[in-house]
Amino acid sequence: MRTTYNINLISLKSFSLFIVIFQALLLFVACSPDPIYVSIDNRIGALPETVIDPADNPRTPEKVALGRMLFWDPVLSGNNDVACVTCHHPNNDYAERLDLSIGVGGHGLSFNRSGDILVKRNAPTILNTAFNGIDEGYLYDPANTVMFWDNRSKSLEEQSLEPIKSMEEMRGNVYTADVAIAVVSSRLNAIPEYVTMFNNVFGEGTVIDGDKIGKAIAAFERTLIANNSRFDQYVEGDETALNAQELRGMNAFVSANCVACHNGPMFSDYELHDLGVPNNSKLEQIDEGVNGKFRTASLRNLPKTGPYMHNGVFKTLTDVVNFYDNFERNDADAQQIDFDNNPDTVAAIVAFLKALSDSEFDKTIPESVPSGLPVGGNIE
Amino acid sequence: MARKHLNEKSSILLFFFFLITIQFCYSQNQDRKFEGILHGNYFLIGELNSIYNTTLGTEFQYYFSKTSAFEHYFNTGFTTDIDTKGANLFALDLGIGTQYKLTELWNKPLFIRGSIGGLYWQEKFSTQFINTTVNSSVPEFGFKANLGIGYRFSKRMTFILQGTQFSTKGTSVGIGISYSF
């Protein structure tokens, strides 16, 4: 059958109308109105550039250097096998990448660490802990803030001594908790290099004790700052710092009211909340925290600091975000969350969370420590 | 601020009516070379689905060639999101398409139609932070592909059911009503 092919010659007049309409639409897109921001009570923001030191513990280069040595030296542990860095290594953004830390008696680092003694909670990152407690007014008191998943310590100086007394984390069964600091202090007093370093920091004739150990370690930890993420750059004026998916994720994060708890420059209200997080099956006893509550985690530098939650029960950020679609809303703040478990929304929020990371922080690994023990403990 | 937002959306609707009126003035050709479409779409999957659910749009088609079975057209259109808080999506497309008469239902023609072309879209964001509010826009280019079924239930009016692919960023389904002139 023959097909008749009729071609209408393009009418210049008609086609011109088409072009005019196209140009009108182009003009309309170019002059499109700006959106109205989501008005919220709790806001997020960039981290400050500088850290506040406690009045009784100002930082000096010598104190920071001493703190770094103590942080990396397993002489602080009962069996000389665990240092602070064992569970807070710079390769893992000063966290560990294990759901639950393996403490005393363990061998290896991160994924390669093995051992019999589990610490009951996930090792959070040390990064930006100098800003713990910071609120939306950029106010915080480093001498009276909160540390740990249960907010039980009020400063980095106080917090840094707790693992030394913990049987699972560093002490072992070599001595009891009440004498742990005294034993460790006597060890340091017997090492000439430490005596010299402590004298340089605290004055000639210094007797090394827990107070000075805590201050030195805290001073070093306050240098571990990661405050130039692409999110921070965006807030500070670089509109190209975040891509479209990350911007959508930020919009979804705010619209879902995640900021009810994850607010301020550290994306944490530093309050205790009960979310009904599933238990970690590795633990024989359920960790109740403080009446079932644990502190809101900061969302800074997440990609390398998982697994997530107080017991590391969620392996990926996607798992974490999906958790908020249907969880026990026992908490007044958590009840404000209005989240739609759309996989594309989840992916956008995860993309935004990853943009809160800054990889430019101090990753220095000392070649040796004054005790002569393996740097970082048994992590090889 | 809510009233300003409402007025801006109302302006969009007024603009649509204005364009339709313009087209009506050109409605003299019995061959019905033009077709104006109003459509609503709902995102199913894709990155754009993360915060934009429903869009409203308009499309204009110019039929430049007809064979015994196919009708070829140029098309240009505009799409915007509806009431996404803190973000706006505006998209402009320009392409080419064709329409093929499948059969007749109740003595009215049923068409299958498809088009493909370029897409320019702009997303605008406004976010309130602790000490500042940041507004930004992200323009992007891509392609737009459309496949649908049209049912011409009256002399000039067609009901359309369509699926649309917005570049690699989103897939939507939608319905529309068109007027031929």
Short mmCIF file of C-alpha atoms in Angstrom, two decimals, chain A:
data_model
loop_
_atom_site.label_atom_id
_atom_site.label_comp_id
_atom_site.label_asym_id
_atom_site.label_seq_id
_atom_site.Cartn_x
_atom_site.Cartn_y
_atom_site.Cartn_z
CA MET A 1 0.00 0.00 0.00
CA ARG A 2 1.39 3.30 -0.96
CA THR A 3 1.86 5.79 1.84
CA THR A 4 1.06 9.34 1.16
CA TYR A 5 3.54 11.64 2.76
CA ASN A 6 2.25 15.14 3.16
CA ILE A 7 4.65 17.69 4.38
CA ASN A 8 3.35 21.03 5.55
CA LEU A 9 5.79 23.75 4.81
CA ILE A 10 6.77 25.50 7.99
CA SER A 11 4.84 28.68 8.21
CA LEU A 12 7.22 31.45 9.27
CA LYS A 13 4.45 33.25 11.12
CA SER A 14 3.33 30.16 13.02
CA PHE A 15 6.85 29.09 13.87
CA SER A 16 7.62 32.60 15.07
CA LEU A 17 4.82 32.29 17.61
CA PHE A 18 6.40 29.07 18.83
CA ILE A 19 9.74 30.85 19.26
CA VAL A 20 8.09 33.76 21.07
CA ILE A 21 6.45 31.39 23.52
CA PHE A 22 9.75 29.61 24.08
CA GLN A 23 11.49 32.89 24.77
CA ALA A 24 8.74 33.94 27.14
CA LEU A 25 9.16 30.70 29.08
CA LEU A 26 12.93 31.17 29.12
CA LEU A 27 12.48 34.64 30.51
CA PHE A 28 10.10 33.32 33.11
CA VAL A 29 12.60 30.71 34.27
CA ALA A 30 15.36 33.29 34.40
CA CYS A 31 13.22 35.58 36.55
CA SER A 32 11.82 32.83 38.73
CA PRO A 33 11.09 33.85 42.31
CA ASP A 34 13.28 32.83 45.23
CA PRO A 35 11.84 30.26 47.62
CA ILE A 36 10.87 31.05 51.18
CA TYR A 37 13.10 29.30 53.70
CA VAL A 38 11.69 26.83 56.18
CA SER A 39 11.27 28.80 59.36
CA ILE A 40 12.64 26.77 62.26
CA ASP A 41 13.24 27.27 65.95
CA ASN A 42 16.39 25.15 66.08
CA ARG A 43 19.07 26.07 63.59
CA ILE A 44 22.29 24.68 62.29
CA GLY A 45 25.41 26.64 61.48
CA ALA A 46 29.10 26.70 60.77
CA LEU A 47 31.65 25.79 63.42
CA PRO A 48 33.70 28.63 64.90
CA GLU A 49 37.27 29.04 63.78
CA THR A 50 38.80 29.07 67.26
CA VAL A 51 38.46 26.97 70.38
CA ILE A 52 37.84 28.21 73.90
CA ASP A 53 40.22 26.83 76.52
CA PRO A 54 39.26 26.46 80.17
CA ALA A 55 40.64 29.22 82.35
CA ASP A 56 42.71 26.75 84.35
CA ASN A 57 44.15 24.93 81.32
CA PRO A 58 45.43 27.28 78.64
CA ARG A 59 47.10 25.65 75.67
CA THR A 60 50.79 25.96 74.93
CA PRO A 61 52.78 24.15 72.25
CA GLU A 62 54.67 22.25 74.94
CA LYS A 63 51.45 21.12 76.63
CA VAL A 64 49.99 19.99 73.30
CA ALA A 65 53.17 18.04 72.50
CA LEU A 66 53.04 16.36 75.90
CA GLY A 67 49.38 15.54 75.44
CA ARG A 68 50.09 14.00 72.06
CA MET A 69 52.72 11.70 73.59
CA LEU A 70 50.36 10.63 76.36
CA PHE A 71 47.57 10.05 73.81
CA TRP A 72 49.77 7.68 71.83
CA ASP A 73 51.56 5.98 74.74
CA PRO A 74 50.24 2.60 76.00
CA VAL A 75 52.07 3.16 79.30
CA LEU A 76 48.72 4.56 80.51
CA SER A 77 47.19 1.06 80.39
CA GLY A 78 47.51 -1.78 82.86
CA ASN A 79 49.20 -4.22 80.49
CA ASN A 80 51.01 -1.55 78.47
CA ASP A 81 48.97 -2.62 75.44
CA VAL A 82 46.31 0.03 74.93
CA ALA A 83 46.66 3.73 74.28
CA CYS A 84 43.97 6.34 73.76
CA VAL A 85 44.71 6.17 70.05
CA THR A 86 44.02 2.43 69.96
CA CYS A 87 40.31 3.25 69.74
CA HIS A 88 40.63 6.83 68.49
CA HIS A 89 43.02 6.65 65.55
CA PRO A 90 43.54 9.49 63.05
CA ASN A 91 43.20 7.02 60.16
CA ASN A 92 39.57 6.62 61.25
CA ASP A 93 38.96 10.30 61.96
CA TYR A 94 39.93 9.62 65.59
CA ALA A 95 37.26 6.95 65.94
CA GLU A 96 37.50 3.22 65.35
CA ARG A 97 35.08 1.86 62.70
CA LEU A 98 33.99 -0.92 65.05
CA ASP A 99 30.51 -1.12 66.53
CA LEU A 100 31.95 -1.85 69.95
CA SER A 101 35.56 -1.24 70.90
CA ILE A 102 37.88 -4.12 71.69
CA GLY A 103 39.94 -3.00 74.61
CA VAL A 104 42.39 -4.69 76.92
CA GLY A 105 44.20 -7.69 75.45
CA GLY A 106 43.30 -6.89 71.89
CA HIS A 107 45.54 -6.89 68.85
CA GLY A 108 45.35 -4.89 65.65
CA LEU A 109 43.58 -1.72 64.61
CA SER A 110 40.01 -1.02 63.56
CA PHE A 111 38.60 -3.75 61.28
CA ASN A 112 41.66 -5.86 61.96
CA ARG A 113 41.42 -5.69 65.72
CA SER A 114 40.65 -8.88 67.59
CA GLY A 115 40.26 -9.63 71.25
CA ASP A 116 38.01 -11.05 73.91
CA ILE A 117 37.06 -7.99 75.91
CA LEU A 118 34.37 -5.76 74.44
CA VAL A 119 33.69 -2.24 75.58
CA LYS A 120 29.93 -1.82 75.86
CA ARG A 121 29.68 1.31 73.74
CA ASN A 122 30.85 2.65 70.41
CA ALA A 123 33.99 4.80 70.42
CA PRO A 124 32.98 8.28 69.24
CA THR A 125 35.37 10.55 67.42
CA ILE A 126 37.63 12.90 69.32
CA LEU A 127 37.39 15.42 66.49
CA ASN A 128 35.70 18.66 67.49
CA THR A 129 35.09 17.51 71.07
CA ALA A 130 36.65 20.85 71.96
CA PHE A 131 33.29 22.31 70.91
CA ASN A 132 31.14 19.96 73.02
CA GLY A 133 28.20 21.76 74.51
CA ILE A 134 28.22 24.58 71.98
CA ASP A 135 24.75 26.02 71.43
CA GLU A 136 23.12 28.15 68.75
CA GLY A 137 24.52 31.25 70.42
CA TYR A 138 28.02 29.80 70.01
CA LEU A 139 28.27 29.66 73.81
CA TYR A 140 29.90 26.80 75.69
CA ASP A 141 32.02 26.32 78.79
CA PRO A 142 34.80 23.78 78.20
CA ALA A 143 35.14 23.29 81.94
CA ASN A 144 31.47 22.53 82.43
CA THR A 145 30.12 20.65 79.44
CA VAL A 146 29.27 17.03 78.69
CA MET A 147 31.32 14.05 77.54
CA PHE A 148 30.57 10.36 76.84
CA TRP A 149 27.33 8.88 75.57
CA ASP A 150 25.76 9.38 79.01
CA ASN A 151 27.04 12.90 79.69
CA ARG A 152 28.77 11.74 82.87
CA SER A 153 31.95 13.83 82.51
CA LYS A 154 31.95 17.58 82.35
CA SER A 155 35.20 18.33 80.56
CA LEU A 156 37.89 16.82 78.35
CA GLU A 157 40.24 16.99 81.36
CA GLU A 158 37.91 14.81 83.37
CA GLN A 159 36.90 12.54 80.50
CA SER A 160 40.46 11.68 79.48
CA LEU A 161 41.12 9.96 82.82
CA GLU A 162 38.05 7.71 82.78
CA PRO A 163 39.28 5.15 80.21
CA ILE A 164 42.47 4.77 82.26
CA LYS A 165 40.32 3.54 85.16
CA SER A 166 38.07 1.34 83.02
CA MET A 167 38.81 -2.38 83.20
CA GLU A 168 37.63 -3.05 79.65
CA GLU A 169 39.15 -0.01 77.98
CA MET A 170 42.69 0.33 79.39
CA ARG A 171 43.17 -0.83 82.99
CA GLY A 172 42.62 -4.56 82.77
CA ASN A 173 42.96 -6.52 86.00
CA VAL A 174 46.49 -5.34 86.82
CA TYR A 175 45.23 -2.98 89.54
CA THR A 176 41.95 -1.62 90.81
CA ALA A 177 40.19 1.42 89.47
CA ASP A 178 40.71 3.51 92.58
CA VAL A 179 44.50 3.31 92.29
CA ALA A 180 44.74 3.38 88.48
CA ILE A 181 45.64 7.06 88.17
CA ALA A 182 48.19 6.82 90.97
CA VAL A 183 49.85 3.80 89.34
CA VAL A 184 50.01 5.46 85.94
CA SER A 185 51.35 8.66 87.46
CA SER A 186 54.14 6.77 89.18
CA ARG A 187 55.05 5.11 85.89
CA LEU A 188 55.36 8.49 84.23
CA ASN A 189 57.39 9.90 87.09
CA ALA A 190 59.91 7.11 86.49
CA ILE A 191 60.44 8.04 82.82
CA PRO A 192 62.96 10.91 82.56
CA GLU A 193 61.61 12.20 79.26
CA TYR A 194 58.14 12.59 80.72
CA VAL A 195 59.54 14.29 83.83
CA THR A 196 61.26 16.81 81.60
CA MET A 197 58.17 17.40 79.49
CA PHE A 198 55.91 17.84 82.52
CA ASN A 199 58.42 20.24 84.10
CA ASN A 200 58.53 22.27 80.90
CA VAL A 201 54.76 22.57 80.92
CA PHE A 202 53.82 22.85 84.59
CA GLY A 203 57.02 24.15 86.13
CA GLU A 204 60.20 22.78 87.59
CA GLY A 205 59.73 20.13 90.23
CA THR A 206 56.29 19.13 88.99
CA VAL A 207 54.94 15.91 90.45
CA ILE A 208 53.01 14.14 87.76
CA ASP A 209 49.46 13.39 88.80
CA GLY A 210 46.05 12.80 87.29
CA ASP A 211 45.18 16.48 87.13
CA LYS A 212 48.20 17.26 84.97
CA ILE A 213 47.79 14.14 82.84
CA GLY A 214 44.19 15.12 82.12
CA LYS A 215 45.11 18.70 81.29
CA ALA A 216 47.84 17.68 78.88
CA ILE A 217 45.70 15.17 77.03
CA ALA A 218 42.80 17.64 76.89
CA ALA A 219 45.06 20.35 75.50
CA PHE A 220 46.12 18.03 72.69
CA GLU A 221 42.54 16.95 71.99
CA ARG A 222 41.49 20.58 71.64
CA THR A 223 43.78 20.83 68.62
CA LEU A 224 41.86 18.09 66.82
CA ILE A 225 39.52 20.36 64.94
CA ALA A 226 37.74 19.70 61.64
CA ASN A 227 35.74 22.87 61.08
CA ASN A 228 36.01 23.51 57.35
CA SER A 229 33.58 21.04 55.83
CA ARG A 230 31.82 21.93 52.60
CA PHE A 231 28.75 22.69 54.71
CA ASP A 232 30.77 25.22 56.70
CA GLN A 233 32.05 26.74 53.46
CA TYR A 234 28.49 27.01 52.15
CA VAL A 235 27.27 28.78 55.27
CA GLU A 236 30.24 31.11 55.14
CA GLY A 237 29.32 32.23 51.63
CA ASP A 238 30.56 29.74 49.04
CA GLU A 239 27.30 28.90 47.30
CA THR A 240 29.01 26.29 45.12
CA ALA A 241 30.31 24.29 48.09
CA LEU A 242 27.27 22.01 48.15
CA ASN A 243 25.85 20.29 45.08
CA ALA A 244 22.18 20.04 44.25
CA GLN A 245 21.64 16.65 45.90
CA GLU A 246 23.34 17.84 49.10
CA LEU A 247 21.22 20.98 49.10
CA ARG A 248 18.09 18.89 48.68
CA GLY A 249 19.31 16.70 51.52
CA MET A 250 19.81 19.72 53.73
CA ASN A 251 16.33 20.94 52.83
CA ALA A 252 14.89 17.53 53.71
CA PHE A 253 16.92 17.41 56.95
CA VAL A 254 15.46 20.73 58.06
CA SER A 255 11.94 20.03 56.79
CA ALA A 256 11.82 16.68 58.60
CA ASN A 257 12.77 18.52 61.80
CA CYS A 258 15.91 16.50 62.40
CA VAL A 259 17.12 19.80 63.82
CA ALA A 260 14.90 19.24 66.85
CA CYS A 261 17.89 17.39 68.33
CA HIS A 262 20.64 17.79 65.73
CA ASN A 263 21.04 21.54 65.92
CA GLY A 264 23.71 24.09 66.55
CA PRO A 265 27.16 24.17 64.98
CA MET A 266 27.89 20.62 66.10
CA PHE A 267 24.49 19.29 65.00
CA SER A 268 23.79 18.15 68.57
CA ASP A 269 21.76 19.57 71.41
CA TYR A 270 23.92 17.57 73.85
CA GLU A 271 20.80 16.34 75.58
CA LEU A 272 19.87 12.77 76.51
CA HIS A 273 17.10 11.15 74.47
CA ASP A 274 15.38 7.79 74.38
CA LEU A 275 14.92 6.66 70.79
CA GLY A 276 14.49 2.95 71.38
CA VAL A 277 17.67 2.07 69.49
CA PRO A 278 17.90 -1.71 69.07
CA ASN A 279 20.30 -3.52 71.37
CA ASN A 280 23.63 -4.86 70.12
CA SER A 281 23.44 -8.65 70.26
CA LYS A 282 27.13 -8.88 71.12
CA LEU A 283 26.38 -7.55 74.59
CA GLU A 284 25.10 -9.96 77.19
CA GLN A 285 23.51 -7.17 79.21
CA ILE A 286 21.30 -4.44 77.82
CA ASP A 287 22.89 -1.01 78.10
CA GLU A 288 20.25 1.23 79.69
CA GLY A 289 22.30 4.43 79.52
CA VAL A 290 20.61 7.04 81.71
CA ASN A 291 17.09 5.67 82.13
CA GLY A 292 17.18 4.46 78.55
CA LYS A 293 18.57 7.70 77.23
CA PHE A 294 21.78 8.53 75.41
CA ARG A 295 23.26 11.79 74.23
CA THR A 296 22.51 13.16 70.78
CA ALA A 297 25.53 12.39 68.65
CA SER A 298 27.23 15.12 66.67
CA LEU A 299 26.84 14.67 62.93
CA ARG A 300 30.27 16.00 62.09
CA ASN A 301 32.72 13.72 60.25
CA LEU A 302 30.40 10.74 59.98
CA PRO A 303 31.68 8.73 56.98
CA LYS A 304 34.70 7.31 58.80
CA THR A 305 33.28 7.24 62.31
CA GLY A 306 30.67 4.54 61.95
CA PRO A 307 29.07 2.24 62.90
CA TYR A 308 26.51 4.50 64.46
CA MET A 309 24.49 5.05 67.65
CA HIS A 310 25.76 4.42 71.17
CA ASN A 311 26.19 0.71 70.50
CA GLY A 312 27.21 0.84 66.85
CA VAL A 313 24.12 -1.12 65.86
CA PHE A 314 23.66 0.69 62.55
CA LYS A 315 26.34 -0.02 60.00
CA THR A 316 25.60 2.69 57.46
CA LEU A 317 24.21 6.20 57.42
CA THR A 318 21.36 4.91 55.27
CA ASP A 319 20.45 2.52 58.08
CA VAL A 320 20.48 5.41 60.53
CA VAL A 321 18.26 7.67 58.45
CA ASN A 322 15.83 4.83 57.71
CA PHE A 323 15.58 4.18 61.47
CA TYR A 324 13.86 7.55 61.90
CA ASP A 325 10.98 6.57 59.68
CA ASN A 326 9.50 4.34 62.36
CA PHE A 327 11.00 4.45 65.83
CA GLU A 328 9.75 4.62 69.39
CA ARG A 329 8.85 8.22 69.98
CA ASN A 330 9.30 8.13 73.73
CA ASP A 331 11.05 11.45 73.62
CA ALA A 332 9.34 14.83 73.35
CA ASP A 333 11.91 16.17 70.88
CA ALA A 334 11.88 13.03 68.78
CA GLN A 335 8.12 13.34 68.41
CA GLN A 336 8.69 16.44 66.30
CA ILE A 337 10.35 14.44 63.55
CA ASP A 338 8.22 14.27 60.43
CA PHE A 339 10.13 12.07 58.05
CA ASP A 340 9.08 10.37 54.84
CA ASN A 341 10.98 7.15 54.14
CA ASN A 342 11.36 7.92 50.47
CA PRO A 343 14.58 6.21 49.30
CA ASP A 344 15.52 9.28 47.29
CA THR A 345 14.99 11.51 50.32
CA VAL A 346 17.14 9.17 52.40
CA ALA A 347 19.90 9.25 49.78
CA ALA A 348 19.79 13.05 49.69
CA ILE A 349 20.00 13.34 53.47
CA VAL A 350 22.92 10.90 53.54
CA ALA A 351 24.67 12.97 50.85
CA PHE A 352 24.17 16.07 52.99
CA LEU A 353 25.47 14.33 56.11
CA LYS A 354 28.62 13.37 54.24
CA ALA A 355 29.13 17.03 53.36
CA LEU A 356 29.57 17.76 57.08
CA SER A 357 33.01 16.14 56.97
CA ASP A 358 36.35 17.86 56.93
CA SER A 359 39.42 15.73 56.30
CA GLU A 360 41.92 18.51 57.00
CA PHE A 361 42.90 17.85 60.59
CA ASP A 362 46.04 16.82 62.45
CA LYS A 363 46.91 13.25 61.54
CA THR A 364 50.45 13.28 62.89
CA ILE A 365 51.73 9.89 64.05
CA PRO A 366 54.75 10.10 66.33
CA GLU A 367 57.70 7.91 65.55
CA SER A 368 58.18 6.96 69.19
CA VAL A 369 56.79 7.55 72.65
CA PRO A 370 58.82 8.28 75.82
CA SER A 371 58.01 4.91 77.40
CA GLY A 372 59.67 3.07 74.52
CA LEU A 373 56.55 0.94 74.11
CA PRO A 374 54.96 0.36 70.67
CA VAL A 375 53.41 3.59 69.45
CA GLY A 376 49.65 3.33 69.86
CA GLY A 377 49.81 0.01 71.75
CA ASN A 378 49.21 -3.40 70.16
CA ILE A 379 47.77 -2.06 66.94
CA GLU A 380 50.16 -3.63 64.43
#
